[in-house]
CSV table of C-alpha atoms in Angstrom, one decimal:
chain,number,residue,atom,x,y,z
A,1,UNK,CA,8.9,-10.3,2.3
A,2,UNK,CA,5.7,-8.3,2.0
A,3,UNK,CA,2.2,-9.7,2.6
A,4,UNK,CA,-0.8,-7.9,1.0
A,5,UNK,CA,-4.4,-8.7,1.7
A,6,UNK,CA,-7.4,-7.3,0.0
A,7,UNK,CA,-10.1,-6.5,2.5
A,8,UNK,CA,-12.7,-4.7,0.5
A,9,UNK,CA,-13.3,-4.8,-3.3
A,10,UNK,CA,-16.6,-3.0,-3.6
A,11,UNK,CA,-17.3,0.5,-4.9
A,12,UNK,CA,-20.0,2.9,-3.6
A,13,UNK,CA,-22.0,0.5,-1.5
A,14,UNK,CA,-21.0,-2.7,0.4
A,15,UNK,CA,-22.5,-6.1,-0.6
A,16,UNK,CA,-22.7,-9.3,1.5
A,17,UNK,CA,-19.6,-10.6,-0.2
A,18,UNK,CA,-17.8,-7.3,-0.8
A,19,UNK,CA,-16.8,-4.8,1.8
A,20,UNK,CA,-15.8,-1.3,0.6
A,21,UNK,CA,-12.3,-0.4,-0.4
A,22,UNK,CA,-9.3,-1.3,1.7
A,23,UNK,CA,-6.1,-3.3,1.6
A,24,UNK,CA,-3.6,-4.2,4.2
A,25,UNK,CA,0.2,-4.3,3.6
A,26,UNK,CA,2.3,-6.0,6.2
A,27,UNK,CA,6.1,-6.1,6.6
A,28,UNK,CA,8.3,-7.0,9.5
A,29,UNK,CA,5.4,-7.3,11.9
A,30,UNK,CA,4.0,-3.8,11.1
A,31,UNK,CA,1.2,-2.8,8.7
A,32,UNK,CA,-0.1,0.0,6.5
A,33,UNK,CA,-3.8,0.1,5.7
A,34,UNK,CA,-4.8,1.6,2.4
A,35,UNK,CA,-8.2,3.2,2.7
A,36,UNK,CA,-10.8,2.1,5.2
A,37,UNK,CA,-14.2,1.7,3.7
A,38,UNK,CA,-17.3,0.4,5.5
A,39,UNK,CA,-16.8,-3.3,6.4
A,40,UNK,CA,-13.1,-3.2,6.8
A,41,UNK,CA,-13.1,-4.6,10.3
A,42,UNK,CA,-15.4,-7.5,9.4
A,43,UNK,CA,-13.4,-8.2,6.3
A,44,UNK,CA,-10.2,-8.4,8.3
A,45,UNK,CA,-11.7,-10.9,10.7
A,46,UNK,CA,-12.9,-13.1,7.8
A,47,UNK,CA,-9.4,-12.9,6.3
A,48,UNK,CA,-7.8,-13.8,9.7
A,49,UNK,CA,-5.6,-10.7,9.7
A,50,UNK,CA,-5.2,-8.3,12.6
A,51,UNK,CA,-5.5,-4.5,12.1
A,52,UNK,CA,-4.0,-3.8,15.6
A,53,UNK,CA,-0.4,-3.5,14.2
A,54,UNK,CA,-1.5,-0.8,11.7
A,55,UNK,CA,0.9,2.1,12.1
A,56,UNK,CA,-0.3,4.2,9.2
A,57,UNK,CA,-3.6,4.5,7.3
A,58,UNK,CA,-2.9,5.9,3.8
A,59,UNK,CA,-6.1,7.4,2.4
A,60,UNK,CA,-6.4,7.9,-1.4
A,61,UNK,CA,-9.2,10.4,-1.2
A,62,UNK,CA,-12.2,11.3,1.0
A,63,UNK,CA,-15.2,9.8,-0.7
A,64,UNK,CA,-17.4,7.9,1.7
A,65,UNK,CA,-16.7,4.5,0.3
A,66,UNK,CA,-13.0,4.9,1.1
A,67,UNK,CA,-13.2,6.4,4.6
A,68,UNK,CA,-16.5,5.5,6.4
A,69,UNK,CA,-14.9,2.6,8.2
A,70,UNK,CA,-12.4,5.0,10.0
A,71,UNK,CA,-14.4,6.1,13.1
A,72,UNK,CA,-15.4,2.6,14.0
A,73,UNK,CA,-11.8,1.2,13.5
A,74,UNK,CA,-10.3,4.0,15.7
A,75,UNK,CA,-12.9,3.2,18.3
A,76,UNK,CA,-12.1,-0.5,18.2
A,77,UNK,CA,-8.4,0.2,18.7
A,78,UNK,CA,-9.4,2.1,21.8
A,79,UNK,CA,-11.5,-0.7,23.1
A,80,UNK,CA,-8.7,-3.2,22.6
A,81,UNK,CA,-6.3,-1.0,24.6
A,82,UNK,CA,-4.1,0.5,21.9
A,83,UNK,CA,-1.6,2.9,23.2
A,84,UNK,CA,0.8,3.2,20.2
A,85,UNK,CA,0.4,6.3,18.0
A,86,UNK,CA,-1.5,6.0,14.8
A,87,UNK,CA,-0.6,8.0,11.7
A,88,UNK,CA,-2.9,9.1,8.9
A,89,UNK,CA,-1.9,10.5,5.5
A,90,UNK,CA,-3.8,11.5,2.4
A,91,UNK,CA,-4.1,14.3,-0.2
A,92,UNK,CA,-5.2,17.9,0.6
A,93,UNK,CA,-8.1,18.1,3.0
A,94,UNK,CA,-6.8,15.6,5.5
A,95,UNK,CA,-7.0,18.0,8.4
A,96,UNK,CA,-10.7,18.6,8.1
A,97,UNK,CA,-11.5,14.9,7.5
A,98,UNK,CA,-9.4,13.9,10.5
A,99,UNK,CA,-11.2,16.4,12.7
A,100,UNK,CA,-14.6,15.0,11.8
A,101,UNK,CA,-13.4,11.4,12.2
A,102,UNK,CA,-12.0,12.1,15.7
A,103,UNK,CA,-15.3,13.8,16.7
A,104,UNK,CA,-17.2,10.7,15.6
A,105,UNK,CA,-14.7,8.3,17.3
A,106,UNK,CA,-14.8,10.1,20.7
A,107,UNK,CA,-11.9,10.3,23.1
A,108,UNK,CA,-9.0,7.9,22.3
A,109,UNK,CA,-6.3,6.6,24.6
A,110,UNK,CA,-3.7,6.9,21.9
A,111,UNK,CA,-2.4,9.8,19.8
A,112,UNK,CA,-3.4,10.2,16.2
A,113,UNK,CA,-1.1,12.2,14.0
A,114,UNK,CA,-1.2,13.6,10.5
A,115,UNK,CA,1.6,12.7,8.1
A,116,UNK,CA,1.8,15.3,5.3
A,117,UNK,CA,3.5,13.6,2.3
A,118,UNK,CA,2.9,16.5,-0.1
A,119,UNK,CA,3.6,14.3,-3.1
A,120,UNK,CA,7.0,13.3,-1.8
A,121,UNK,CA,8.4,9.9,-0.9
A,122,UNK,CA,8.8,9.2,2.8
A,123,UNK,CA,10.6,6.5,4.7
A,124,UNK,CA,8.1,5.1,7.3
A,125,UNK,CA,11.1,4.6,9.5
A,126,UNK,CA,11.4,8.4,9.9
A,127,UNK,CA,8.2,8.5,11.9
A,128,UNK,CA,7.0,5.0,12.6
A,129,UNK,CA,8.9,3.0,15.3
A,130,UNK,CA,10.0,-0.5,14.2
A,131,UNK,CA,10.0,0.2,10.4
A,132,UNK,CA,13.0,-0.6,8.3
A,133,UNK,CA,14.8,2.3,6.6
A,134,UNK,CA,14.7,0.2,3.5
A,135,UNK,CA,11.0,1.0,3.0
A,136,UNK,CA,9.6,4.0,1.1
A,137,UNK,CA,6.0,5.1,0.6
A,138,UNK,CA,5.6,7.2,-2.5
A,139,UNK,CA,2.3,9.1,-3.1
A,140,UNK,CA,1.3,10.2,-6.6
A,141,UNK,CA,-1.6,12.2,-7.9
A,142,UNK,CA,-4.3,10.2,-9.7
A,143,UNK,CA,-7.1,11.4,-12.0
A,144,UNK,CA,-10.4,11.5,-10.1
A,145,UNK,CA,-13.2,14.0,-9.5
A,146,UNK,CA,-11.5,15.2,-6.3
A,147,UNK,CA,-7.8,15.5,-5.2
A,148,UNK,CA,-6.6,11.9,-5.0
A,149,UNK,CA,-3.5,9.8,-4.4
A,150,UNK,CA,-2.3,6.4,-5.4
A,151,UNK,CA,0.6,4.9,-3.4
A,152,UNK,CA,3.7,3.0,-4.3
A,153,UNK,CA,5.4,1.0,-1.5
A,154,UNK,CA,9.0,0.1,-2.1
A,155,UNK,CA,11.1,-2.3,-0.1
A,156,UNK,CA,14.7,-1.9,-1.3
A,157,UNK,CA,17.0,-5.0,-1.2
A,158,UNK,CA,20.6,-4.4,-0.2
A,159,UNK,CA,23.5,-5.9,-2.0
A,160,UNK,CA,25.0,-9.2,-0.9
A,161,UNK,CA,27.0,-9.0,2.3
A,162,UNK,CA,30.7,-9.8,1.9
A,163,UNK,CA,32.0,-11.3,5.1
A,164,UNK,CA,35.6,-11.3,3.8
A,165,UNK,CA,35.4,-7.5,3.4
A,166,UNK,CA,34.1,-7.1,7.0
A,167,UNK,CA,36.8,-9.4,8.4
A,168,UNK,CA,39.5,-7.5,6.5
A,169,UNK,CA,38.2,-4.3,8.1
A,170,UNK,CA,38.3,-6.0,11.5
A,171,UNK,CA,34.5,-5.5,12.1
A,172,UNK,CA,33.4,-7.7,15.0
A,173,UNK,CA,30.9,-10.3,13.8
A,174,UNK,CA,28.2,-9.1,16.3
A,175,UNK,CA,28.1,-5.9,14.3
A,176,UNK,CA,27.7,-7.5,10.9
A,177,UNK,CA,23.9,-7.5,11.1
A,178,UNK,CA,23.9,-3.7,11.7
A,179,UNK,CA,25.7,-3.2,8.4
A,180,UNK,CA,23.5,-5.7,6.7
A,181,UNK,CA,20.5,-3.7,7.9
A,182,UNK,CA,21.9,-0.6,6.2
A,183,UNK,CA,23.3,1.3,9.1
A,184,UNK,CA,27.0,2.3,9.7
A,185,UNK,CA,29.0,1.1,12.7
A,186,UNK,CA,31.7,2.8,14.7
A,187,UNK,CA,34.6,0.6,15.8
A,188,UNK,CA,36.5,0.9,19.0
A,189,UNK,CA,39.4,2.6,17.2
A,190,UNK,CA,37.0,5.3,16.0
A,191,UNK,CA,36.7,4.1,12.4
A,192,UNK,CA,33.3,4.4,10.8
A,193,UNK,CA,32.4,1.5,8.6
A,194,UNK,CA,29.5,2.1,6.2
A,195,UNK,CA,27.4,-0.6,4.5
A,196,UNK,CA,28.8,0.1,1.0
A,197,UNK,CA,32.2,-0.9,2.3
A,198,UNK,CA,31.1,-4.5,2.9
A,199,UNK,CA,28.1,-5.0,0.6
A,200,UNK,CA,27.7,-5.4,-3.1
A,201,UNK,CA,25.4,-3.3,-5.4
A,202,UNK,CA,21.7,-3.0,-4.4
A,203,UNK,CA,19.6,-5.8,-5.8
A,204,UNK,CA,16.0,-5.7,-7.1
A,205,UNK,CA,13.6,-5.0,-4.2
A,206,UNK,CA,9.8,-5.4,-4.0
A,207,UNK,CA,7.1,-2.9,-4.9
A,208,UNK,CA,3.4,-2.7,-4.4
A,209,UNK,CA,1.1,-0.1,-6.0
A,210,UNK,CA,-2.4,0.8,-4.8
A,211,UNK,CA,-4.2,2.9,-7.3
A,212,UNK,CA,-7.2,4.4,-5.4
A,213,UNK,CA,-9.9,5.8,-7.6
A,214,UNK,CA,-8.6,7.0,-11.0
A,215,UNK,CA,-9.0,7.1,-14.7
A,216,UNK,CA,-6.0,6.0,-16.7
A,217,UNK,CA,-3.2,8.6,-16.5
A,218,UNK,CA,0.5,8.8,-17.1
A,219,UNK,CA,1.3,9.0,-13.3
A,220,UNK,CA,-0.5,5.7,-12.7
A,221,UNK,CA,1.5,4.0,-15.5
A,222,UNK,CA,4.8,5.4,-14.4
A,223,UNK,CA,4.3,4.5,-10.7
A,224,UNK,CA,3.1,1.0,-11.5
A,225,UNK,CA,6.2,0.4,-13.6
A,226,UNK,CA,7.7,-3.1,-12.8
A,227,UNK,CA,5.5,-3.4,-9.7
A,228,UNK,CA,5.5,-6.8,-8.2
A,229,UNK,CA,1.8,-6.3,-7.4
A,230,UNK,CA,-0.4,-3.6,-8.9
A,231,UNK,CA,-3.8,-3.2,-7.3
A,232,UNK,CA,-5.9,-1.2,-9.7
A,233,UNK,CA,-9.4,0.0,-9.5
A,234,UNK,CA,-11.6,-1.4,-12.2
A,235,UNK,CA,-15.1,-0.1,-11.5
A,236,UNK,CA,-16.6,-1.2,-14.8
A,237,UNK,CA,-16.2,-4.5,-16.5
A,238,UNK,CA,-17.3,-3.7,-20.0
A,239,UNK,CA,-15.6,-1.4,-22.5
A,240,UNK,CA,-19.1,-0.1,-23.3
A,241,UNK,CA,-18.8,1.8,-20.0
A,242,UNK,CA,-15.6,3.6,-21.0
A,243,UNK,CA,-17.2,7.0,-21.4
A,244,UNK,CA,-19.1,6.6,-18.1
A,245,UNK,CA,-15.9,5.6,-16.4
A,246,UNK,CA,-14.0,8.6,-17.7
A,247,UNK,CA,-16.8,11.0,-16.6
A,248,UNK,CA,-16.6,9.8,-13.0
A,249,UNK,CA,-12.8,9.2,-12.8
A,250,UNK,CA,-12.7,5.4,-13.0
A,251,UNK,CA,-11.3,2.6,-15.1
A,252,UNK,CA,-12.7,-0.3,-17.0
A,253,UNK,CA,-11.2,-3.8,-16.7
A,254,UNK,CA,-9.4,-3.4,-20.1
A,255,UNK,CA,-8.1,0.1,-19.2
A,256,UNK,CA,-6.6,-1.3,-15.9
A,257,UNK,CA,-5.1,-4.2,-17.8
A,258,UNK,CA,-3.6,-1.9,-20.5
A,259,UNK,CA,-2.0,0.2,-17.7
A,260,UNK,CA,-0.5,-2.9,-16.2
A,261,UNK,CA,0.8,-4.0,-19.6
A,262,UNK,CA,2.3,-0.6,-20.4
A,263,UNK,CA,3.9,-0.5,-17.0
A,264,UNK,CA,5.3,-4.0,-17.3
A,265,UNK,CA,3.8,-4.9,-13.9
A,266,UNK,CA,4.3,-8.4,-12.7
A,267,UNK,CA,0.8,-9.0,-11.3
A,268,UNK,CA,-2.5,-7.1,-11.5
A,269,UNK,CA,-5.3,-7.4,-9.0
A,270,UNK,CA,-8.6,-5.7,-10.1
A,271,UNK,CA,-10.7,-4.1,-7.4
A,272,UNK,CA,-13.3,-1.5,-6.6
A,273,UNK,CA,-16.1,-3.1,-8.5
A,274,UNK,CA,-19.4,-1.4,-9.2
A,275,UNK,CA,-22.5,-3.0,-7.6
A,276,UNK,CA,-24.0,-3.3,-11.1
A,277,UNK,CA,-21.6,-6.2,-11.7
A,278,UNK,CA,-23.2,-9.2,-10.2
A,279,UNK,CA,-20.1,-11.3,-10.7
A,280,UNK,CA,-17.0,-9.3,-11.6
A,281,UNK,CA,-15.2,-12.5,-12.7
A,282,UNK,CA,-17.5,-12.8,-15.7
A,283,UNK,CA,-15.7,-9.7,-17.1
A,284,UNK,CA,-12.2,-11.0,-16.4
A,285,UNK,CA,-11.5,-12.0,-20.0
A,286,UNK,CA,-11.7,-8.2,-20.9
A,287,UNK,CA,-8.6,-7.8,-18.7
A,288,UNK,CA,-6.8,-11.0,-19.2
A,289,UNK,CA,-6.9,-10.7,-23.0
A,290,UNK,CA,-4.8,-7.5,-22.6
A,291,UNK,CA,-2.7,-8.6,-19.5
A,292,UNK,CA,-2.7,-12.3,-18.9
A,293,UNK,CA,-1.6,-12.0,-15.3
A,294,UNK,CA,-4.8,-10.1,-14.3
A,295,UNK,CA,-6.7,-11.5,-11.4
A,296,UNK,CA,-10.3,-10.5,-10.3
A,297,UNK,CA,-9.8,-9.4,-6.7
A,298,UNK,CA,-12.0,-10.9,-3.9
A,299,UNK,CA,-12.3,-9.9,-0.3
A,300,UNK,CA,-9.6,-11.8,1.6
A,301,UNK,CA,-7.3,-12.4,-1.4
A,302,UNK,CA,-3.8,-12.5,-0.1
A,303,UNK,CA,-0.2,-12.9,-1.3
A,304,UNK,CA,3.2,-13.0,0.2
A,305,UNK,CA,5.8,-11.4,-2.0
A,306,UNK,CA,9.5,-12.6,-1.7
A,307,UNK,CA,12.7,-11.5,-3.2
A,308,UNK,CA,13.7,-13.1,-6.5
A,309,UNK,CA,16.5,-15.6,-6.0
């Protein structure tokens, strides 16, 4: 299962009830933080989630409302005695941004590494200890005023385990869980047993998509396809702001909803609200009329996604 918590839903400037953009995805006791706007730490405390198990911070771009929480968070990790490595990823320009952030944070007792995705899917297990090889993080270019990424997190679900096949191959029961986890085993007689020899076809997994800042674009629709949870920026509530949204690389509520509908996403959480909207929920009908499963995101909104039975 995957748990996702919205930590910040504001754009440009924080408000008393809205921190700037961030969301935490947790799986198997480990976490990925998407963006780290001002107020992320306070929002996490209010939501009763810990950021200490964050292995990777995935930045969508480097505008201030998405990164100004970074120096303070890294400093807090140090104060709390973190020793585990921390990885950061993002579009081009990450090296310069990280250099500035580390200067502001001061000396840290743990290493901070850059993870260059370069538009390619990566398995967190390749670099992050404790992550399952069934996970993939897929960056995709979005349409904003600067180079920007959205991210698709995929948790693959293996096929059903067939104990009768494992028994017929004389695989000892203590090794069954290794095969179920997707890894091969070598038996005492030298035979190598691979998961496909004892498992059925791969079943439908789980996917979460975080848009970052973007106007509607084909890459956003394609990567949100069939997502179990699609978190999409919706900076402007009214369709009257469509031209303004396009000029600055953002979406309106109805544009985000149309993207979700075109992608056949299962759920849509709207986020990244302009401060000009006193109550974003007032504009929700503009989205729900297009995509009934649209929800107006709030700081602390959380969901645990589970495999379909």
